[in-house]
């Protein structure tokens, strides 16, 4: 099973011999690739929508992996029993929704050792949640697919000191590793913050607000991180 760079980055973070829940599995490509590569001994491929669930069922059946991959229909981690898996992969949704999914199934999360997350938005909020919830980030990577840059986060259980605010935005391990796409990533964050600032500058009330000053400060901090 050939994966695009985004899904391959998730697969690369899965520990060998894991039992995995692939939440929002879509067509089941990640689940199949993990089993075929020997990364996962067993996968729960779960999706809350009937179309992707049926597509994943079909793909898994055609791959002859029905004994290794259990395709399930349901919301978030509700399809997984506590202790059934040790690793959860969630991709293709916002960071806030990811925290909602994890908060909603704390009995399942309590038995996990590894989280592999690819937020489409609100990555800083997701990182903050991880550290508040006694997880910490052990690795991060960046990938480009369909012209868009994606952040992939690997977290393990264990309480650690909260990274500084700007590193919650950029990614503490990304800043430490400085991968080739890091400057592109920071420029993308800068574009978002500048767009917010331009929108606020149309209102005199917004211009005098603490939020506007916070946005301007964040722009300066990001600009300072473009050189190393």
PDB file of C-alpha atoms in Angstrom:
ATOM      1  CA  UNK A   1       0.000   0.000   0.000  1.00  0.00           C
ATOM      2  CA  UNK A   2       1.558   3.301  -1.144  1.00  0.00           C
ATOM      3  CA  UNK A   3       0.863   6.241   1.162  1.00  0.00           C
ATOM      4  CA  UNK A   4       1.224   9.944   0.451  1.00  0.00           C
ATOM      5  CA  UNK A   5       3.852  11.829   2.467  1.00  0.00           C
ATOM      6  CA  UNK A   6       1.337  12.868   5.136  1.00  0.00           C
ATOM      7  CA  UNK A   7       0.110   9.363   5.929  1.00  0.00           C
ATOM      8  CA  UNK A   8       3.618   7.938   5.578  1.00  0.00           C
ATOM      9  CA  UNK A   9       4.801  10.369   8.241  1.00  0.00           C
ATOM     10  CA  UNK A  10       2.152   8.994  10.601  1.00  0.00           C
ATOM     11  CA  UNK A  11       3.112   5.405   9.771  1.00  0.00           C
ATOM     12  CA  UNK A  12       6.794   6.181  10.438  1.00  0.00           C
ATOM     13  CA  UNK A  13       5.952   7.200  14.018  1.00  0.00           C
ATOM     14  CA  UNK A  14       4.106   3.966  14.890  1.00  0.00           C
ATOM     15  CA  UNK A  15       6.261   1.736  17.139  1.00  0.00           C
ATOM     16  CA  UNK A  16       7.014  -1.756  15.825  1.00  0.00           C
ATOM     17  CA  UNK A  17       4.562  -4.406  16.973  1.00  0.00           C
ATOM     18  CA  UNK A  18       1.845  -1.961  18.048  1.00  0.00           C
ATOM     19  CA  UNK A  19      -1.846  -2.572  18.387  1.00  0.00           C
ATOM     20  CA  UNK A  20      -3.320   0.496  16.718  1.00  0.00           C
ATOM     21  CA  UNK A  21      -6.604   2.373  16.481  1.00  0.00           C
ATOM     22  CA  UNK A  22      -6.799   4.344  13.223  1.00  0.00           C
ATOM     23  CA  UNK A  23      -9.513   6.906  13.970  1.00  0.00           C
ATOM     24  CA  UNK A  24     -11.133   8.520  10.934  1.00  0.00           C
ATOM     25  CA  UNK A  25      -9.658   5.770   8.794  1.00  0.00           C
ATOM     26  CA  UNK A  26     -11.342   6.898   5.558  1.00  0.00           C
ATOM     27  CA  UNK A  27     -10.417   4.163   3.012  1.00  0.00           C
ATOM     28  CA  UNK A  28      -8.264   2.233   5.496  1.00  0.00           C
ATOM     29  CA  UNK A  29      -4.999   2.918   3.656  1.00  0.00           C
ATOM     30  CA  UNK A  30      -2.976   3.705   6.794  1.00  0.00           C
ATOM     31  CA  UNK A  31      -4.305   0.613   8.576  1.00  0.00           C
ATOM     32  CA  UNK A  32      -3.375  -1.641   5.668  1.00  0.00           C
ATOM     33  CA  UNK A  33       0.086  -0.108   5.284  1.00  0.00           C
ATOM     34  CA  UNK A  34       0.835  -0.581   8.995  1.00  0.00           C
ATOM     35  CA  UNK A  35      -0.029  -4.285   8.868  1.00  0.00           C
ATOM     36  CA  UNK A  36       1.751  -4.893   5.568  1.00  0.00           C
ATOM     37  CA  UNK A  37       4.915  -3.213   6.872  1.00  0.00           C
ATOM     38  CA  UNK A  38       4.844  -5.281  10.060  1.00  0.00           C
ATOM     39  CA  UNK A  39       4.416  -2.142  12.174  1.00  0.00           C
ATOM     40  CA  UNK A  40       1.078  -3.233  13.622  1.00  0.00           C
ATOM     41  CA  UNK A  41      -0.024  -6.677  14.742  1.00  0.00           C
ATOM     42  CA  UNK A  42      -3.661  -5.577  14.903  1.00  0.00           C
ATOM     43  CA  UNK A  43      -5.578  -2.454  13.847  1.00  0.00           C
ATOM     44  CA  UNK A  44      -9.018  -1.089  14.622  1.00  0.00           C
ATOM     45  CA  UNK A  45      -9.914   0.972  11.535  1.00  0.00           C
ATOM     46  CA  UNK A  46     -12.758   3.220  12.659  1.00  0.00           C
ATOM     47  CA  UNK A  47     -14.830   5.906  10.972  1.00  0.00           C
ATOM     48  CA  UNK A  48     -18.045   7.622  12.031  1.00  0.00           C
ATOM     49  CA  UNK A  49     -19.393   7.949   8.478  1.00  0.00           C
ATOM     50  CA  UNK A  50     -20.984   5.066   6.577  1.00  0.00           C
ATOM     51  CA  UNK A  51     -19.301   5.857   3.234  1.00  0.00           C
ATOM     52  CA  UNK A  52     -15.687   5.662   4.485  1.00  0.00           C
ATOM     53  CA  UNK A  53     -16.599   2.684   6.696  1.00  0.00           C
ATOM     54  CA  UNK A  54     -17.883   0.749   3.677  1.00  0.00           C
ATOM     55  CA  UNK A  55     -14.888   1.821   1.572  1.00  0.00           C
ATOM     56  CA  UNK A  56     -12.462   0.670   4.286  1.00  0.00           C
ATOM     57  CA  UNK A  57     -14.287  -2.643   4.609  1.00  0.00           C
ATOM     58  CA  UNK A  58     -13.930  -3.170   0.877  1.00  0.00           C
ATOM     59  CA  UNK A  59     -10.245  -2.197   0.784  1.00  0.00           C
ATOM     60  CA  UNK A  60      -9.336  -4.378   3.757  1.00  0.00           C
ATOM     61  CA  UNK A  61     -11.226  -7.337   2.292  1.00  0.00           C
ATOM     62  CA  UNK A  62      -9.466  -6.932  -1.069  1.00  0.00           C
ATOM     63  CA  UNK A  63      -6.109  -6.839   0.754  1.00  0.00           C
ATOM     64  CA  UNK A  64      -6.971 -10.107   2.531  1.00  0.00           C
ATOM     65  CA  UNK A  65      -6.427  -8.586   5.965  1.00  0.00           C
ATOM     66  CA  UNK A  66      -9.804  -9.066   7.658  1.00  0.00           C
ATOM     67  CA  UNK A  67      -8.099 -11.160  10.368  1.00  0.00           C
ATOM     68  CA  UNK A  68      -5.658  -8.336  11.223  1.00  0.00           C
ATOM     69  CA  UNK A  69      -7.836  -5.245  10.723  1.00  0.00           C
ATOM     70  CA  UNK A  70     -11.208  -4.780  12.398  1.00  0.00           C
ATOM     71  CA  UNK A  71     -13.236  -2.152  10.516  1.00  0.00           C
ATOM     72  CA  UNK A  72     -15.772  -0.439  12.762  1.00  0.00           C
ATOM     73  CA  UNK A  73     -18.445   2.234  12.426  1.00  0.00           C
ATOM     74  CA  UNK A  74     -18.649   4.741  15.250  1.00  0.00           C
ATOM     75  CA  UNK A  75     -17.622   8.103  16.638  1.00  0.00           C
ATOM     76  CA  UNK A  76     -14.078   8.671  17.854  1.00  0.00           C
ATOM     77  CA  UNK A  77     -12.723   6.097  20.293  1.00  0.00           C
ATOM     78  CA  UNK A  78     -16.191   4.809  21.179  1.00  0.00           C
ATOM     79  CA  UNK A  79     -15.522   1.796  18.923  1.00  0.00           C
ATOM     80  CA  UNK A  80     -12.449   0.747  20.945  1.00  0.00           C
ATOM     81  CA  UNK A  81     -12.410  -1.211  24.217  1.00  0.00           C
ATOM     82  CA  UNK A  82     -10.039  -0.165  27.023  1.00  0.00           C
ATOM     83  CA  UNK A  83      -6.757  -2.087  26.644  1.00  0.00           C
ATOM     84  CA  UNK A  84      -7.592  -3.286  23.125  1.00  0.00           C
ATOM     85  CA  UNK A  85      -4.923  -1.040  21.564  1.00  0.00           C
ATOM     86  CA  UNK A  86      -1.801   0.734  22.813  1.00  0.00           C
ATOM     87  CA  UNK A  87      -1.405   3.320  20.030  1.00  0.00           C
ATOM     88  CA  UNK A  88      -3.916   5.732  18.514  1.00  0.00           C
ATOM     89  CA  UNK A  89      -3.533   7.548  15.179  1.00  0.00           C
ATOM     90  CA  UNK A  90      -5.843  10.476  14.456  1.00  0.00           C
ATOM     91  CA  UNK A  91      -5.420  12.511  11.278  1.00  0.00           C
ATOM     92  CA  UNK A  92      -7.307  14.930   9.067  1.00  0.00           C
ATOM     93  CA  UNK A  93      -9.301  16.838  11.689  1.00  0.00           C
ATOM     94  CA  UNK A  94      -8.838  19.902  13.854  1.00  0.00           C
ATOM     95  CA  UNK A  95      -6.778  19.838  17.019  1.00  0.00           C
ATOM     96  CA  UNK A  96      -9.711  20.872  19.217  1.00  0.00           C
ATOM     97  CA  UNK A  97     -11.835  18.017  17.868  1.00  0.00           C
ATOM     98  CA  UNK A  98      -8.949  15.640  18.620  1.00  0.00           C
ATOM     99  CA  UNK A  99      -8.884  16.761  22.250  1.00  0.00           C
ATOM    100  CA  UNK A 100     -12.670  16.274  22.416  1.00  0.00           C
ATOM    101  CA  UNK A 101     -12.279  12.710  21.095  1.00  0.00           C
ATOM    102  CA  UNK A 102      -9.552  11.909  23.615  1.00  0.00           C
ATOM    103  CA  UNK A 103     -11.439  13.519  26.525  1.00  0.00           C
ATOM    104  CA  UNK A 104     -14.612  11.600  25.633  1.00  0.00           C
ATOM    105  CA  UNK A 105     -12.943   8.169  26.023  1.00  0.00           C
ATOM    106  CA  UNK A 106     -10.650   8.546  29.009  1.00  0.00           C
ATOM    107  CA  UNK A 107     -11.013   4.865  29.913  1.00  0.00           C
ATOM    108  CA  UNK A 108      -9.460   3.958  26.538  1.00  0.00           C
ATOM    109  CA  UNK A 109      -6.847   6.737  26.663  1.00  0.00           C
ATOM    110  CA  UNK A 110      -5.723   5.613  30.138  1.00  0.00           C
ATOM    111  CA  UNK A 111      -4.450   2.341  28.623  1.00  0.00           C
ATOM    112  CA  UNK A 112      -2.548   3.933  25.729  1.00  0.00           C
ATOM    113  CA  UNK A 113       1.202   4.408  25.467  1.00  0.00           C
ATOM    114  CA  UNK A 114       1.430   6.407  22.224  1.00  0.00           C
ATOM    115  CA  UNK A 115      -0.593   9.088  20.419  1.00  0.00           C
ATOM    116  CA  UNK A 116       0.173   9.990  16.799  1.00  0.00           C
ATOM    117  CA  UNK A 117      -1.739  13.074  15.736  1.00  0.00           C
ATOM    118  CA  UNK A 118      -1.972  15.155  12.565  1.00  0.00           C
ATOM    119  CA  UNK A 119      -4.049  18.255  13.314  1.00  0.00           C
ATOM    120  CA  UNK A 120      -5.473  20.266  10.425  1.00  0.00           C
ATOM    121  CA  UNK A 121      -5.754  23.321  12.688  1.00  0.00           C
ATOM    122  CA  UNK A 122      -5.284  24.417  16.311  1.00  0.00           C
ATOM    123  CA  UNK A 123      -2.015  22.506  16.710  1.00  0.00           C
ATOM    124  CA  UNK A 124      -0.948  24.786  19.580  1.00  0.00           C
ATOM    125  CA  UNK A 125      -4.148  24.000  21.508  1.00  0.00           C
ATOM    126  CA  UNK A 126      -3.561  20.290  20.939  1.00  0.00           C
ATOM    127  CA  UNK A 127       0.028  20.486  22.187  1.00  0.00           C
ATOM    128  CA  UNK A 128      -1.122  22.427  25.244  1.00  0.00           C
ATOM    129  CA  UNK A 129      -3.745  19.764  25.979  1.00  0.00           C
ATOM    130  CA  UNK A 130      -1.142  17.010  25.750  1.00  0.00           C
ATOM    131  CA  UNK A 131       1.081  18.604  28.388  1.00  0.00           C
ATOM    132  CA  UNK A 132      -1.875  19.473  30.638  1.00  0.00           C
ATOM    133  CA  UNK A 133      -3.042  15.844  30.366  1.00  0.00           C
ATOM    134  CA  UNK A 134       0.286  14.280  31.390  1.00  0.00           C
ATOM    135  CA  UNK A 135       1.472  13.480  27.877  1.00  0.00           C
ATOM    136  CA  UNK A 136       4.602  14.910  26.269  1.00  0.00           C
ATOM    137  CA  UNK A 137       5.853  15.249  22.700  1.00  0.00           C
ATOM    138  CA  UNK A 138       8.722  12.910  21.810  1.00  0.00           C
ATOM    139  CA  UNK A 139       8.887  13.556  18.076  1.00  0.00           C
ATOM    140  CA  UNK A 140       7.394  15.742  15.364  1.00  0.00           C
ATOM    141  CA  UNK A 141       7.688  15.947  11.601  1.00  0.00           C
ATOM    142  CA  UNK A 142       6.422  17.993   8.678  1.00  0.00           C
ATOM    143  CA  UNK A 143       5.042  16.681   5.403  1.00  0.00           C
ATOM    144  CA  UNK A 144       3.668  18.201   2.213  1.00  0.00           C
ATOM    145  CA  UNK A 145       0.699  16.665   0.420  1.00  0.00           C
ATOM    146  CA  UNK A 146      -1.416  18.333  -2.275  1.00  0.00           C
ATOM    147  CA  UNK A 147       0.571  21.539  -1.833  1.00  0.00           C
ATOM    148  CA  UNK A 148      -0.207  21.888   1.879  1.00  0.00           C
ATOM    149  CA  UNK A 149       2.151  21.513   4.819  1.00  0.00           C
ATOM    150  CA  UNK A 150       1.111  19.190   7.658  1.00  0.00           C
ATOM    151  CA  UNK A 151       2.347  18.761  11.226  1.00  0.00           C
ATOM    152  CA  UNK A 152       2.632  15.255  12.679  1.00  0.00           C
ATOM    153  CA  UNK A 153       3.010  14.862  16.446  1.00  0.00           C
ATOM    154  CA  UNK A 154       4.085  11.775  18.408  1.00  0.00           C
ATOM    155  CA  UNK A 155       3.307  11.866  22.121  1.00  0.00           C
ATOM    156  CA  UNK A 156       3.985   9.434  24.943  1.00  0.00           C
ATOM    157  CA  UNK A 157       2.669   9.246  28.469  1.00  0.00           C
ATOM    158  CA  UNK A 158       4.526  11.175  31.164  1.00  0.00           C
ATOM    159  CA  UNK A 159       4.347  14.626  32.748  1.00  0.00           C
ATOM    160  CA  UNK A 160       6.899  17.157  31.491  1.00  0.00           C
ATOM    161  CA  UNK A 161       7.316  20.932  31.685  1.00  0.00           C
ATOM    162  CA  UNK A 162       5.015  22.875  29.369  1.00  0.00           C
ATOM    163  CA  UNK A 163       6.977  24.331  26.405  1.00  0.00           C
ATOM    164  CA  UNK A 164       6.962  28.110  26.004  1.00  0.00           C
ATOM    165  CA  UNK A 165       3.998  29.539  24.113  1.00  0.00           C
ATOM    166  CA  UNK A 166       5.795  30.207  20.831  1.00  0.00           C
ATOM    167  CA  UNK A 167       7.030  26.595  20.739  1.00  0.00           C
ATOM    168  CA  UNK A 168       3.485  25.331  21.241  1.00  0.00           C
ATOM    169  CA  UNK A 169       2.764  27.155  17.975  1.00  0.00           C
ATOM    170  CA  UNK A 170       5.837  26.000  16.053  1.00  0.00           C
ATOM    171  CA  UNK A 171       6.333  22.607  17.690  1.00  0.00           C
ATOM    172  CA  UNK A 172       9.020  22.101  20.360  1.00  0.00           C
ATOM    173  CA  UNK A 173      10.653  19.122  18.641  1.00  0.00           C
ATOM    174  CA  UNK A 174      10.380  20.730  15.207  1.00  0.00           C
ATOM    175  CA  UNK A 175      12.302  23.721  16.547  1.00  0.00           C
ATOM    176  CA  UNK A 176      14.874  21.417  18.123  1.00  0.00           C
ATOM    177  CA  UNK A 177      15.328  19.262  14.981  1.00  0.00           C
ATOM    178  CA  UNK A 178      15.005  22.078  12.425  1.00  0.00           C
ATOM    179  CA  UNK A 179      13.843  19.909   9.496  1.00  0.00           C
ATOM    180  CA  UNK A 180      14.089  21.274   5.918  1.00  0.00           C
ATOM    181  CA  UNK A 181      10.422  22.346   5.906  1.00  0.00           C
ATOM    182  CA  UNK A 182      10.627  24.319   9.173  1.00  0.00           C
ATOM    183  CA  UNK A 183      11.043  27.745   7.564  1.00  0.00           C
ATOM    184  CA  UNK A 184       8.076  27.003   5.274  1.00  0.00           C
ATOM    185  CA  UNK A 185       6.079  25.988   8.357  1.00  0.00           C
ATOM    186  CA  UNK A 186       6.906  29.177  10.277  1.00  0.00           C
ATOM    187  CA  UNK A 187       6.113  31.308   7.229  1.00  0.00           C
ATOM    188  CA  UNK A 188       2.723  29.594   7.034  1.00  0.00           C
ATOM    189  CA  UNK A 189       2.061  30.418  10.701  1.00  0.00           C
ATOM    190  CA  UNK A 190       3.140  34.002  10.045  1.00  0.00           C
ATOM    191  CA  UNK A 191       0.757  34.291   7.100  1.00  0.00           C
ATOM    192  CA  UNK A 192      -2.139  33.218   9.328  1.00  0.00           C
ATOM    193  CA  UNK A 193      -1.248  35.701  12.084  1.00  0.00           C
ATOM    194  CA  UNK A 194      -0.740  38.575   9.626  1.00  0.00           C
ATOM    195  CA  UNK A 195      -4.114  37.859   8.069  1.00  0.00           C
ATOM    196  CA  UNK A 196      -5.727  38.058  11.521  1.00  0.00           C
ATOM    197  CA  UNK A 197      -3.938  41.352  12.199  1.00  0.00           C
ATOM    198  CA  UNK A 198      -5.081  42.872   8.892  1.00  0.00           C
ATOM    199  CA  UNK A 199      -8.666  41.917   9.681  1.00  0.00           C
ATOM    200  CA  UNK A 200      -8.471  43.491  13.143  1.00  0.00           C
ATOM    201  CA  UNK A 201      -6.929  46.701  11.774  1.00  0.00           C
ATOM    202  CA  UNK A 202     -10.248  47.510  10.094  1.00  0.00           C
ATOM    203  CA  UNK A 203     -11.791  48.155  13.507  1.00  0.00           C
ATOM    204  CA  UNK A 204     -10.685  50.926  15.907  1.00  0.00           C
ATOM    205  CA  UNK A 205     -11.977  48.896  18.839  1.00  0.00           C
ATOM    206  CA  UNK A 206      -9.990  45.811  17.753  1.00  0.00           C
ATOM    207  CA  UNK A 207      -6.853  47.934  17.267  1.00  0.00           C
ATOM    208  CA  UNK A 208      -6.934  48.953  20.928  1.00  0.00           C
ATOM    209  CA  UNK A 209      -7.646  45.455  22.220  1.00  0.00           C
ATOM    210  CA  UNK A 210      -5.326  43.128  24.109  1.00  0.00           C
ATOM    211  CA  UNK A 211      -5.994  40.480  21.472  1.00  0.00           C
ATOM    212  CA  UNK A 212      -4.573  42.691  18.728  1.00  0.00           C
ATOM    213  CA  UNK A 213      -1.443  43.353  20.768  1.00  0.00           C
ATOM    214  CA  UNK A 214      -1.088  39.617  21.379  1.00  0.00           C
ATOM    215  CA  UNK A 215      -1.296  38.941  17.634  1.00  0.00           C
ATOM    216  CA  UNK A 216       1.344  41.588  16.920  1.00  0.00           C
ATOM    217  CA  UNK A 217       3.616  40.115  19.587  1.00  0.00           C
ATOM    218  CA  UNK A 218       3.154  36.644  18.094  1.00  0.00           C
ATOM    219  CA  UNK A 219       4.120  37.970  14.646  1.00  0.00           C
ATOM    220  CA  UNK A 220       7.353  39.419  16.079  1.00  0.00           C
ATOM    221  CA  UNK A 221       8.162  36.151  17.847  1.00  0.00           C
ATOM    222  CA  UNK A 222       7.591  34.114  14.688  1.00  0.00           C
ATOM    223  CA  UNK A 223       9.652  36.526  12.602  1.00  0.00           C
ATOM    224  CA  UNK A 224      12.510  36.151  15.087  1.00  0.00           C
ATOM    225  CA  UNK A 225      12.395  32.367  14.643  1.00  0.00           C
ATOM    226  CA  UNK A 226      12.970  32.570  10.877  1.00  0.00           C
ATOM    227  CA  UNK A 227      16.732  32.799  11.431  1.00  0.00           C
ATOM    228  CA  UNK A 228      18.929  30.220  13.124  1.00  0.00           C
TER     229      UNK A 228
END
